[in-house]
Short mmCIF file of C-alpha atoms and ligand atoms in Angstrom, two decimals:
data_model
loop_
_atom_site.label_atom_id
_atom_site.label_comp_id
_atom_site.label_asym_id
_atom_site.label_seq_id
_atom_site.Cartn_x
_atom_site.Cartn_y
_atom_site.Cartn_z
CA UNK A 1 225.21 263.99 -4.37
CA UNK A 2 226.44 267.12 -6.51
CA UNK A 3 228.63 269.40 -4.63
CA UNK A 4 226.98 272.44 -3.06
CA UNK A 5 227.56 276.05 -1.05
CA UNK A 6 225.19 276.13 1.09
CA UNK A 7 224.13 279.70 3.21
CA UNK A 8 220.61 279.88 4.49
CA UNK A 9 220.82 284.02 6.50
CA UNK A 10 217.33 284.49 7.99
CA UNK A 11 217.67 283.84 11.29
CA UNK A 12 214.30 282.85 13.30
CA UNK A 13 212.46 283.38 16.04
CA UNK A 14 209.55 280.73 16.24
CA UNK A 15 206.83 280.58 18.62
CA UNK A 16 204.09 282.75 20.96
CA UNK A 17 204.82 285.95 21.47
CA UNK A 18 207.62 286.62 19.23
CA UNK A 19 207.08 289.84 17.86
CA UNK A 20 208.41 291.29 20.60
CA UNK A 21 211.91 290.30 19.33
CA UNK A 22 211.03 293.46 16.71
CA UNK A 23 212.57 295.54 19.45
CA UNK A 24 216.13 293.82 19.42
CA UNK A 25 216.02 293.40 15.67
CA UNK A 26 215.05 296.73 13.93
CA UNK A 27 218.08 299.52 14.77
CA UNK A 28 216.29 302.27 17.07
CA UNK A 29 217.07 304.86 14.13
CA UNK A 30 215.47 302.44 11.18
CA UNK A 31 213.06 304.10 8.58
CA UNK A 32 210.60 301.23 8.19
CA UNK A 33 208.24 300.35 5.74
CA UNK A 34 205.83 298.43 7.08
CA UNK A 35 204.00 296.48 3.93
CA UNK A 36 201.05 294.44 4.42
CA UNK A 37 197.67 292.87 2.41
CA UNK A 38 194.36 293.68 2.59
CA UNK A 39 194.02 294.19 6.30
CA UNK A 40 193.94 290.48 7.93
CA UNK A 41 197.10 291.95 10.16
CA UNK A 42 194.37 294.39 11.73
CA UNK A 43 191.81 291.89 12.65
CA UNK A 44 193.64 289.32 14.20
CA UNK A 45 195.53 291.72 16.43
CA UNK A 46 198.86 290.98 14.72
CA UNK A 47 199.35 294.94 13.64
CA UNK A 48 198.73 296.17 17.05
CA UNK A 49 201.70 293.35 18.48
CA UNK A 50 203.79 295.00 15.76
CA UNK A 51 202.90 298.60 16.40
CA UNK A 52 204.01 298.16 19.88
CA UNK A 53 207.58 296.35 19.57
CA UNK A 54 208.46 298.94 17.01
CA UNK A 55 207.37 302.02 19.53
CA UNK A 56 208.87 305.13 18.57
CA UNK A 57 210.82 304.40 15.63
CA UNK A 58 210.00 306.08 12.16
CA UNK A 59 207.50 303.85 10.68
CA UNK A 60 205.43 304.31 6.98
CA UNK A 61 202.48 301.90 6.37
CA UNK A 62 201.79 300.39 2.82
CA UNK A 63 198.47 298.22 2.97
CA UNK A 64 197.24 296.63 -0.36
CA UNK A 65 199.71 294.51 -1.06
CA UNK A 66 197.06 291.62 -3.29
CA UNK A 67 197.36 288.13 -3.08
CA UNK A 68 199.56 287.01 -5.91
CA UNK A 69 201.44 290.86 -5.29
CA UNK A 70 201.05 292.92 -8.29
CA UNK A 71 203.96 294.86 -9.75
CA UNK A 72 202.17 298.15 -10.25
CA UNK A 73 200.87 298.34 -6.58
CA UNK A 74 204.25 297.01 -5.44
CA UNK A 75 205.89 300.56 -7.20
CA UNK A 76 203.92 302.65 -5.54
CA UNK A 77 205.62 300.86 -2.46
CA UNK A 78 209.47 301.53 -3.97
CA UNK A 79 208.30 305.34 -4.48
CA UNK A 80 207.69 305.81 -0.91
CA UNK A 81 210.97 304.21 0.08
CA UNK A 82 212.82 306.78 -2.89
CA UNK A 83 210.98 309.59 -1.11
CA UNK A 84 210.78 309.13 2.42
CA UNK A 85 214.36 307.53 2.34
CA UNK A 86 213.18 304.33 4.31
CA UNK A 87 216.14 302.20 5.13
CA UNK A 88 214.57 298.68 6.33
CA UNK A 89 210.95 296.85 4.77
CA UNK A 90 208.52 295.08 7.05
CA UNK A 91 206.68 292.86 5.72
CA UNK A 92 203.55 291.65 7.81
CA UNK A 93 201.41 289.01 6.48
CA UNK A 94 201.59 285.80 4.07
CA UNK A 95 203.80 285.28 1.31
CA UNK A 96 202.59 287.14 -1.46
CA UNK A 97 203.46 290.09 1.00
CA UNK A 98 206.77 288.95 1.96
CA UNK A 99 207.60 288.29 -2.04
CA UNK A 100 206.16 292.15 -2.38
CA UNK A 101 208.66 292.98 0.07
CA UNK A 102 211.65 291.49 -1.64
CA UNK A 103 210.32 293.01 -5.22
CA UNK A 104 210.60 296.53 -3.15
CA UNK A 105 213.77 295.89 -1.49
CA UNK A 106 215.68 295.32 -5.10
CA UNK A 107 213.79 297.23 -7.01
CA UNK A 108 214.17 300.79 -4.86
CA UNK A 109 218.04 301.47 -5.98
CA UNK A 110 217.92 299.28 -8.89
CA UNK A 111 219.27 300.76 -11.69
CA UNK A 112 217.08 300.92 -14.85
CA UNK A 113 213.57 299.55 -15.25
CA UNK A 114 212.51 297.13 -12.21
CA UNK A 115 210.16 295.01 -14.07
CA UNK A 116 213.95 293.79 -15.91
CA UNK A 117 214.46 292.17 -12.04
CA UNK A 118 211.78 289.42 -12.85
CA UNK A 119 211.72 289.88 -16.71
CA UNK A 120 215.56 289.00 -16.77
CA UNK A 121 215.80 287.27 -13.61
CA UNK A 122 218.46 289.42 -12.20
CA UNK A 123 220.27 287.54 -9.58
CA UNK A 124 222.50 290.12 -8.16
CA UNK A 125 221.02 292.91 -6.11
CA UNK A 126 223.53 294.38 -3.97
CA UNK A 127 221.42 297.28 -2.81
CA UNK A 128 218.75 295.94 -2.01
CA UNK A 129 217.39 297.13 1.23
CA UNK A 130 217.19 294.78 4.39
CA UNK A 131 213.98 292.21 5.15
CA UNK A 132 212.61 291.50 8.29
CA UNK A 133 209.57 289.45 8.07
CA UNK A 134 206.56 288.69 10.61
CA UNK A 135 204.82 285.83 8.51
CA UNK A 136 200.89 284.89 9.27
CA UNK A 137 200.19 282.17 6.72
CA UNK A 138 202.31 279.15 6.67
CA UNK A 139 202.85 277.68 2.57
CA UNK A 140 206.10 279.27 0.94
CA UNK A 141 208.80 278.91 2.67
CA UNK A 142 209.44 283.19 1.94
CA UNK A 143 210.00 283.75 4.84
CA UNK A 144 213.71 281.56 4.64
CA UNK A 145 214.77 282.28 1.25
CA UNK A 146 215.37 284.03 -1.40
CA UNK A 147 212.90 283.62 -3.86
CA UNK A 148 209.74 286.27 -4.88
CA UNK A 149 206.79 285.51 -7.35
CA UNK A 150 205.11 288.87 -8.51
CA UNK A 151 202.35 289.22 -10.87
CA UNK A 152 201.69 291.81 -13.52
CA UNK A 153 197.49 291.84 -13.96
CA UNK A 154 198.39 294.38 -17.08
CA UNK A 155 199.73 292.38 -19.24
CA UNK A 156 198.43 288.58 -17.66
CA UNK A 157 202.51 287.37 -16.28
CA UNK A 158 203.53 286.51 -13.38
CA UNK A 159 207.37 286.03 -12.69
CA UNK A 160 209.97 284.70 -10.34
CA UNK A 161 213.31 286.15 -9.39
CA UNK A 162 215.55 284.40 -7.11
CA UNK A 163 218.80 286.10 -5.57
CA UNK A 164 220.84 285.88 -2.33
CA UNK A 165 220.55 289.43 -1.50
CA UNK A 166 216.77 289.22 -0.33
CA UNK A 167 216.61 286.84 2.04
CA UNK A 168 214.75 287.95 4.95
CA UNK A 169 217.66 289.34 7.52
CA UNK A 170 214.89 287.86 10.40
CA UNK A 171 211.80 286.40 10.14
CA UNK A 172 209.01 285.75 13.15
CA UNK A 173 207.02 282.57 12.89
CA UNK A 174 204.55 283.23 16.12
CA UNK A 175 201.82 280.24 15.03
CA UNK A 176 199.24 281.87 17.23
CA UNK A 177 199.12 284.99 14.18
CA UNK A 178 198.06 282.17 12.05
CA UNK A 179 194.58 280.98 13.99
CA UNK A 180 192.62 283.69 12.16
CA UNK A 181 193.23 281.75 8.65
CA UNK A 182 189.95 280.41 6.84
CA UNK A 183 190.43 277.04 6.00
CA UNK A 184 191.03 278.11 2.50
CA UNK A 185 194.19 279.51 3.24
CA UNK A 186 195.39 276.77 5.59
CA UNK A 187 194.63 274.24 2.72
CA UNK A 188 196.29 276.22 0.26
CA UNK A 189 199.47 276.29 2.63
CA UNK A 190 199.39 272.73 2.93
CA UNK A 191 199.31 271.71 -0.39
CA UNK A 192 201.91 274.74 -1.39
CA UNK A 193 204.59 272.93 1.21
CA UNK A 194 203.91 269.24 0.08
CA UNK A 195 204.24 270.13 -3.47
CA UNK A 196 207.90 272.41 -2.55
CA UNK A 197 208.90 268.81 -1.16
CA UNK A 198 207.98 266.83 -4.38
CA UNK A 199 209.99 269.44 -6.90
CA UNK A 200 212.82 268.45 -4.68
CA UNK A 201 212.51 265.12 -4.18
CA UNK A 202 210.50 263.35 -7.26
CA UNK A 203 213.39 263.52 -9.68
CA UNK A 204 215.81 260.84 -10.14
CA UNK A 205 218.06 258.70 -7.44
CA UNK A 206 220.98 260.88 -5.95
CA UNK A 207 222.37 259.28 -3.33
CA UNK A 208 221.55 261.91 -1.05
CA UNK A 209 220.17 260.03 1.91
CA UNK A 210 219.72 262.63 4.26
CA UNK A 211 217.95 265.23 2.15
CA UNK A 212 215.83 262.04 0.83
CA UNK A 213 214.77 261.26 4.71
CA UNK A 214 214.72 264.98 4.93
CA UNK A 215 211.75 265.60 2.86
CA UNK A 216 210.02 262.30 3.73
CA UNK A 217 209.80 263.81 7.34
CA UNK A 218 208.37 266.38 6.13
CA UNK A 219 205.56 265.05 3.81
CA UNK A 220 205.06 262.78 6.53
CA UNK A 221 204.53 265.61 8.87
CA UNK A 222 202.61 267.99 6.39
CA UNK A 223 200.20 264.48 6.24
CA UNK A 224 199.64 264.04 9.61
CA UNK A 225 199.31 267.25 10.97
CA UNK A 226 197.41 269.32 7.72
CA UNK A 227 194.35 267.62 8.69
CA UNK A 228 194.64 267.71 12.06
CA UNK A 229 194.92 271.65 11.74
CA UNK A 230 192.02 271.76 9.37
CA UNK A 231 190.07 270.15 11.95
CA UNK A 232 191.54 272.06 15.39
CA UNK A 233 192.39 274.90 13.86
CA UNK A 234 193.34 276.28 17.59
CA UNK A 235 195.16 273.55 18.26
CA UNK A 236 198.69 275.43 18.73
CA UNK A 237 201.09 272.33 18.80
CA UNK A 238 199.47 271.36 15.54
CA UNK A 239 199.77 274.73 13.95
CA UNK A 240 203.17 275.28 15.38
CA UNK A 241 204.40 271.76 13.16
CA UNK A 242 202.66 272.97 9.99
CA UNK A 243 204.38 276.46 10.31
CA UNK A 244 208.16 274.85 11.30
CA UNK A 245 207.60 272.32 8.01
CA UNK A 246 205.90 274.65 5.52
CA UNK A 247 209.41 276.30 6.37
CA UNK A 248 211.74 273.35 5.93
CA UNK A 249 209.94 272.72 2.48
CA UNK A 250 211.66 275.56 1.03
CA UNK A 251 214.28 276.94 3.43
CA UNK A 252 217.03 275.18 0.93
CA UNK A 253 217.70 272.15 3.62
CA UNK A 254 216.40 269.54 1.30
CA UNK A 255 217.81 271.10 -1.72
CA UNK A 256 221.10 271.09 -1.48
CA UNK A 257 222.93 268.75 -3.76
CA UNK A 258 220.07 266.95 -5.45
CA UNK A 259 218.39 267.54 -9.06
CA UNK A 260 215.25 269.76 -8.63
CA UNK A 261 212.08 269.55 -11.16
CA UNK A 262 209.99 273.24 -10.63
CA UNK A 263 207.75 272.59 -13.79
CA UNK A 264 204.38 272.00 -11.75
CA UNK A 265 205.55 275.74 -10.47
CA UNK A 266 206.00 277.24 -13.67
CA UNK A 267 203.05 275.63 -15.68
CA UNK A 268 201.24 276.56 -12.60
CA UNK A 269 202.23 280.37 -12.57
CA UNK A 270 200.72 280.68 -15.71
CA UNK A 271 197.50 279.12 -14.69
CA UNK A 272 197.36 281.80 -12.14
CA UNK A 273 197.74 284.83 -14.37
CA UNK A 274 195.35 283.23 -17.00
CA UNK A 275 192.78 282.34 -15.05
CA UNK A 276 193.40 283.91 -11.44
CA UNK A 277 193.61 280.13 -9.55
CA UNK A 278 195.20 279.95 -6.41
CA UNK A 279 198.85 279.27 -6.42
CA UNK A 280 198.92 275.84 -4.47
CA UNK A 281 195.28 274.78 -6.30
CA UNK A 282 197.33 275.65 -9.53
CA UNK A 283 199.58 272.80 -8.08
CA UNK A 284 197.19 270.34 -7.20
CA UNK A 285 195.97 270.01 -11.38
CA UNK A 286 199.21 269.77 -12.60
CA UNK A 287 201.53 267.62 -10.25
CA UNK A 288 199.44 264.46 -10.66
CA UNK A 289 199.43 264.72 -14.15
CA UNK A 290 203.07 265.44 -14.43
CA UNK A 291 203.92 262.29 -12.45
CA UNK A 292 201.78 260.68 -14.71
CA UNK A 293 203.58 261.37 -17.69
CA UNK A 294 206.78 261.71 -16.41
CA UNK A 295 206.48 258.23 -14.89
CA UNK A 296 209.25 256.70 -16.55
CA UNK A 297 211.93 259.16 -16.40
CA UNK A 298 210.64 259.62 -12.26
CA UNK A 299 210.64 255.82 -12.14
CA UNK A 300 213.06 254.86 -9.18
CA UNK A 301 211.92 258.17 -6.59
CA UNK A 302 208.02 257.16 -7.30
CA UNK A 303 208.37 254.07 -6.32
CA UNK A 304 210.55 255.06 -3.28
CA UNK A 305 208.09 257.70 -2.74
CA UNK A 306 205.45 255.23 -2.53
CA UNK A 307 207.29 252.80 -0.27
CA UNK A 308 208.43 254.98 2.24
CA UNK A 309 206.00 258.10 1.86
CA UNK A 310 202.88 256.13 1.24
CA UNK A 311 203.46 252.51 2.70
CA UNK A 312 203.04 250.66 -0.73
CA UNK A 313 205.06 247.51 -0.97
CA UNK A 314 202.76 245.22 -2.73
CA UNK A 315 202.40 244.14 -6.37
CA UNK A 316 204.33 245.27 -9.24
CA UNK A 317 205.94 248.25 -9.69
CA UNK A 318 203.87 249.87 -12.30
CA UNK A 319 201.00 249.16 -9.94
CA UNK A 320 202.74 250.64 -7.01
CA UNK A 321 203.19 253.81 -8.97
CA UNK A 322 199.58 253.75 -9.98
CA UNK A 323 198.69 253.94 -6.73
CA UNK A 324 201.22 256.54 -5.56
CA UNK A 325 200.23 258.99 -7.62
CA UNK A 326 196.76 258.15 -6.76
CA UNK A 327 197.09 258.66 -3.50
CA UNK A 328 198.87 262.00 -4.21
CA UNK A 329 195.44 263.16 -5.99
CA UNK A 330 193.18 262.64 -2.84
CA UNK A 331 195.61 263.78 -0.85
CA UNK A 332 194.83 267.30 -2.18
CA UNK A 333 192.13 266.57 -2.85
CA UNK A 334 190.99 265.76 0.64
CA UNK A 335 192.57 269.19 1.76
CA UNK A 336 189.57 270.40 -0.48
CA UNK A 337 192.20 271.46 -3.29
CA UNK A 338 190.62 270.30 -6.42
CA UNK A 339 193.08 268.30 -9.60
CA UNK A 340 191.22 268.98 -12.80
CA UNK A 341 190.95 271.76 -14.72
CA UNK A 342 187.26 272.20 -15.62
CA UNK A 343 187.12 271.89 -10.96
CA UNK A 344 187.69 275.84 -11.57
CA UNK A 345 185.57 276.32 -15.24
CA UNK A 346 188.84 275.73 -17.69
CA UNK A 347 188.72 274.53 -20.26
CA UNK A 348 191.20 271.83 -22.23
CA UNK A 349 192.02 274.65 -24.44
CA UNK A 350 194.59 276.23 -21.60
CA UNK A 351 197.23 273.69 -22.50
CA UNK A 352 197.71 274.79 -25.82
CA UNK A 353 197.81 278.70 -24.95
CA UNK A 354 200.75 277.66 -21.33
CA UNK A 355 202.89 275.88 -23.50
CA UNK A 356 202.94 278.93 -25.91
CA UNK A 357 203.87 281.17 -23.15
CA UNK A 358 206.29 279.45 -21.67
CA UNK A 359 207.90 278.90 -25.30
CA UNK A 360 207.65 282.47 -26.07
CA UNK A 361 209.72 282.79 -22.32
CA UNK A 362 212.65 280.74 -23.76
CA UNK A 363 211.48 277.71 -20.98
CA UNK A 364 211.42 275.33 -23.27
CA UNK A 365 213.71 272.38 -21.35
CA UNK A 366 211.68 272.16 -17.91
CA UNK A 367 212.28 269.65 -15.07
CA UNK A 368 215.43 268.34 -13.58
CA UNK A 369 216.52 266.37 -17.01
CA UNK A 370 215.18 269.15 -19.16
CA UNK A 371 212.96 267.04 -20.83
CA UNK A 372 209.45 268.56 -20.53
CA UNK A 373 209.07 271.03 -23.56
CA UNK A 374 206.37 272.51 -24.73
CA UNK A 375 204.50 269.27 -26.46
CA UNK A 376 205.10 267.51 -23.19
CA UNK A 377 203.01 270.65 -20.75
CA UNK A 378 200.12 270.47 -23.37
CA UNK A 379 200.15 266.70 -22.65
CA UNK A 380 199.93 267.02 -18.86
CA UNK A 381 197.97 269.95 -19.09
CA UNK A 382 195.49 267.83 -21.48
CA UNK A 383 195.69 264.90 -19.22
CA UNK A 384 194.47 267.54 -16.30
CA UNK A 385 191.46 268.44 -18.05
O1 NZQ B 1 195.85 290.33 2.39
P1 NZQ B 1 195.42 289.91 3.74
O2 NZQ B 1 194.28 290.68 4.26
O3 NZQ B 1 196.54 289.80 4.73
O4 NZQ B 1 194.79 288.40 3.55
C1 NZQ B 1 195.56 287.31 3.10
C2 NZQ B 1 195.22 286.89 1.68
O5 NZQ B 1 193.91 287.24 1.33
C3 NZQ B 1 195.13 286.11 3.90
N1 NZQ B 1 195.88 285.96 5.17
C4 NZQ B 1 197.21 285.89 5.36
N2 NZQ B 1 197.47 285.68 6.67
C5 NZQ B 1 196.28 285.63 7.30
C6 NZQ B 1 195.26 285.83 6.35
N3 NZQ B 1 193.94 285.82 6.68
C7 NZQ B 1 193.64 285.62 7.97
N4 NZQ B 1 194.55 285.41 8.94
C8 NZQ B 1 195.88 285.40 8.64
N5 NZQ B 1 196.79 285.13 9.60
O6 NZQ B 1 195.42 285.00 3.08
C9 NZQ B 1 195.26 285.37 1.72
C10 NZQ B 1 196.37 284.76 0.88
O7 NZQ B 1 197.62 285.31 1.27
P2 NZQ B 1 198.93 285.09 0.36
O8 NZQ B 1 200.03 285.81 1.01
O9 NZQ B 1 198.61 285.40 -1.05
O10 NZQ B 1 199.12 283.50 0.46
P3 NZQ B 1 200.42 282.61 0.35
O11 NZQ B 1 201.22 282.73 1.59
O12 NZQ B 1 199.92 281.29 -0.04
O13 NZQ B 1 201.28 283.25 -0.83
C11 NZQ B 1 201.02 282.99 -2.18
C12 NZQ B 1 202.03 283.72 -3.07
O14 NZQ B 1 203.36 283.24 -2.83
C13 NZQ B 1 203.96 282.83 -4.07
C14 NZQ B 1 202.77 282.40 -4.88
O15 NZQ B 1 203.04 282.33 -6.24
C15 NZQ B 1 201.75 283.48 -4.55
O16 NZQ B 1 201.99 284.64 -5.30
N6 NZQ B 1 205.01 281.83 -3.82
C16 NZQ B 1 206.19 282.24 -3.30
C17 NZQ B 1 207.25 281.39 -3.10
C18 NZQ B 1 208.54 281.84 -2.54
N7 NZQ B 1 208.72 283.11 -2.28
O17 NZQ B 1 209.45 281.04 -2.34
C19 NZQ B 1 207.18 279.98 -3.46
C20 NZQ B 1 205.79 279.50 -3.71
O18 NZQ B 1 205.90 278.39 -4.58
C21 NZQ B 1 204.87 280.49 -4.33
O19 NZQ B 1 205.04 280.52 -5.74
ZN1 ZN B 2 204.57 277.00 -4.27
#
């Protein structure tokens, strides 16, 4: 195991009714900015909850926050905080709002242009403004770090930026806000959480047993209870263990001190601002052809992955792996998240055009040996076809 600092802020407060802990959280004389999507918050009841723990502090709404948050709505956000001088953000909703919120929290006093946060993956923001999250769709893991994905529809990017000083301060995790998802969504957040175990964990043998047993838990969980969700989606003690491990996927727990891949997340980005997939469908294409190709260099975790994730003892190794990554494939794909590219009309040609992109983005060395260039994501993207 490497050595590792490890400081995880957000504190929680999980379970029914727990947007009433607003009240003790926010300081009575906060200037809030309350940012939220399209409206789901309103029908499900989950804005009036919030309206009501905040009571008379000084609150400004910003609704339109998109799925996959765009940069140029997100600024119209920061000019309300310049101008109305807000001093705390809200976010209320899933995680492209809660990454929204971190873009606005760094970007309001940052000096300079703020598209420079993502474009040069500034890691120090020392003014950015304080989070507090209420989170309604359980896939990130935003709401316990301190990582943000925004998208920029004007030019076809979409960029990360990680940094210590946007953690949420708090975040709510109340599963009952999450009954009104469609089953889309819930898939979506299922898949998202499996796959932020498997950039952790499929890499090479660390000798970190407890973040190995860590993430096996939590696959383990994410497979039993995903489609027992899907099915009962009122079920609460279902939906409560798909929230609490959708956040241990990518809290930083099973992180610490091991190698970490993250190329299924960044060819996948770029499948999202080419051709407008959703984020965790983006994952289900590429991760089974990555393991694929990568199967040498992933050797010992696959096969540990298949032993102790999967069951598979039998027969020889290569065919244990087969069958690993096979299983991985109808795994999503009995979440109803398809694995090929022409699933969602795309064509082969894609491969060529992400590997350019991420070239022209200086990622050129991806995964945790730095061994996937550009040749090797037209490969998997090819075999994805
Ligand atoms: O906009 P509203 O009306 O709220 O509707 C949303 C949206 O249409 C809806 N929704 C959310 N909660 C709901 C609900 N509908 C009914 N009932 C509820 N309780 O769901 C739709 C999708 O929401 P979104 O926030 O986009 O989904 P998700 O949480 O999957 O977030 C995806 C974004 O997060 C980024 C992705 O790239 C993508 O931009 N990621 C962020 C990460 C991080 N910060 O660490 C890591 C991830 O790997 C990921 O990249
Ligand atoms: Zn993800």
């Amino acid at each position: 195991m490497e050595n590792f600092t490890f400081h995880n802020p957000t504190r929680i407060h999980f379970g029914r009714g727990q947007i009433a802990s607003l009240r003790q959280e926010l300081p009575a004389d906060a200037r809030i900015l309350l940012l939220a999507g399209g409206g789901s918050i309103r029908q499900n009841g989950v804005y009036d909850q919030v309206v009501k723990a905040l009571g008379a502090r000084t609150v400004f709404e910003f609704f339109g926050v998109e799925a996959n948050p765009d940069f140029d709505t997100l600024m119209r956000a920061v000019e309300i905080c310049r101008r109305e001088q807000v001093s705390w953000i809200l976010p209320v909703g899933g995680g492209s709002v809660l990454d929204g919120a971190k873009f606005v929290a760094a970007a309001v006093h940052f000096p300079g242009d703020p598209w420079n946060i993502l474009a040069k993956r500034v890691r120090q923001l020392a003014h950015a403004l304080p989070i507090g999250a209420v989170l309604t769709l359980p896939a990130t893991g935003s709401e316990s770090n301190g990582a943000a994905v925004i998208s920029r529809r004007r030019t076809r990017e979409k960029l990360a930026f990680i940094s210590p000083d946007v953690y949420p301060r708090f975040s709510i995790l109340d599963p009952e806000t999450t009954f009104s998802l469609p089953p889309r969504q819930i898939a979506n957040g299922i898949g998202d959480a499996f796959t932020h175990v498997i950039e952790q964990y499929l890499t090479y043998p660390a000798d970190a047993a407890i973040q190995d047993r860590f993430a096996e838990g939590v696959m383990l969980t994410l497979m039993e209870v995903g489609p027992k969700t899907l099915a009962n989606p009122a079920d609460y003690d279902a939906r409560a263990n798909l929230v609490w491990a959708a956040t241990c996927a990518l809290n930083g727990w099973i992180g610490v001190g091991v190698p970490q891949d993250w190329a299924t997340h960044m060819i996948g980005h770029e499948l999202t601002a080419l051709h407008e997939i959703d984020h965790a469908r983006t994952l289900a294409i590429v991760l089974p052809s990555l393991l694929q190709v990568q199967r040498d260099a992933k050797r010992g975790k696959l096969l540990q992955y298949a032993e102790r994730v999967w069951g598979l003892r039998e027969g020889p190794p290569a065919t244990r792996i087969d069958a690993a990554i096979a299983k991985t494939r109808a795994f999503y794909e009995s979440l109803g998240l398809k694995t090929r590219l022409s699933d969602y009309n795309v064509g082969p040609d894609t491969a060529a055009e992400v590997a350019r992109r991420l070239k022209a983005r200086g990622m050129v060395k991806l995964g945790e040996r730095g061994d996937i260039t550009p040749e090797k994501v037209e490969e998997i993207l090819r075999a994805a076809a």
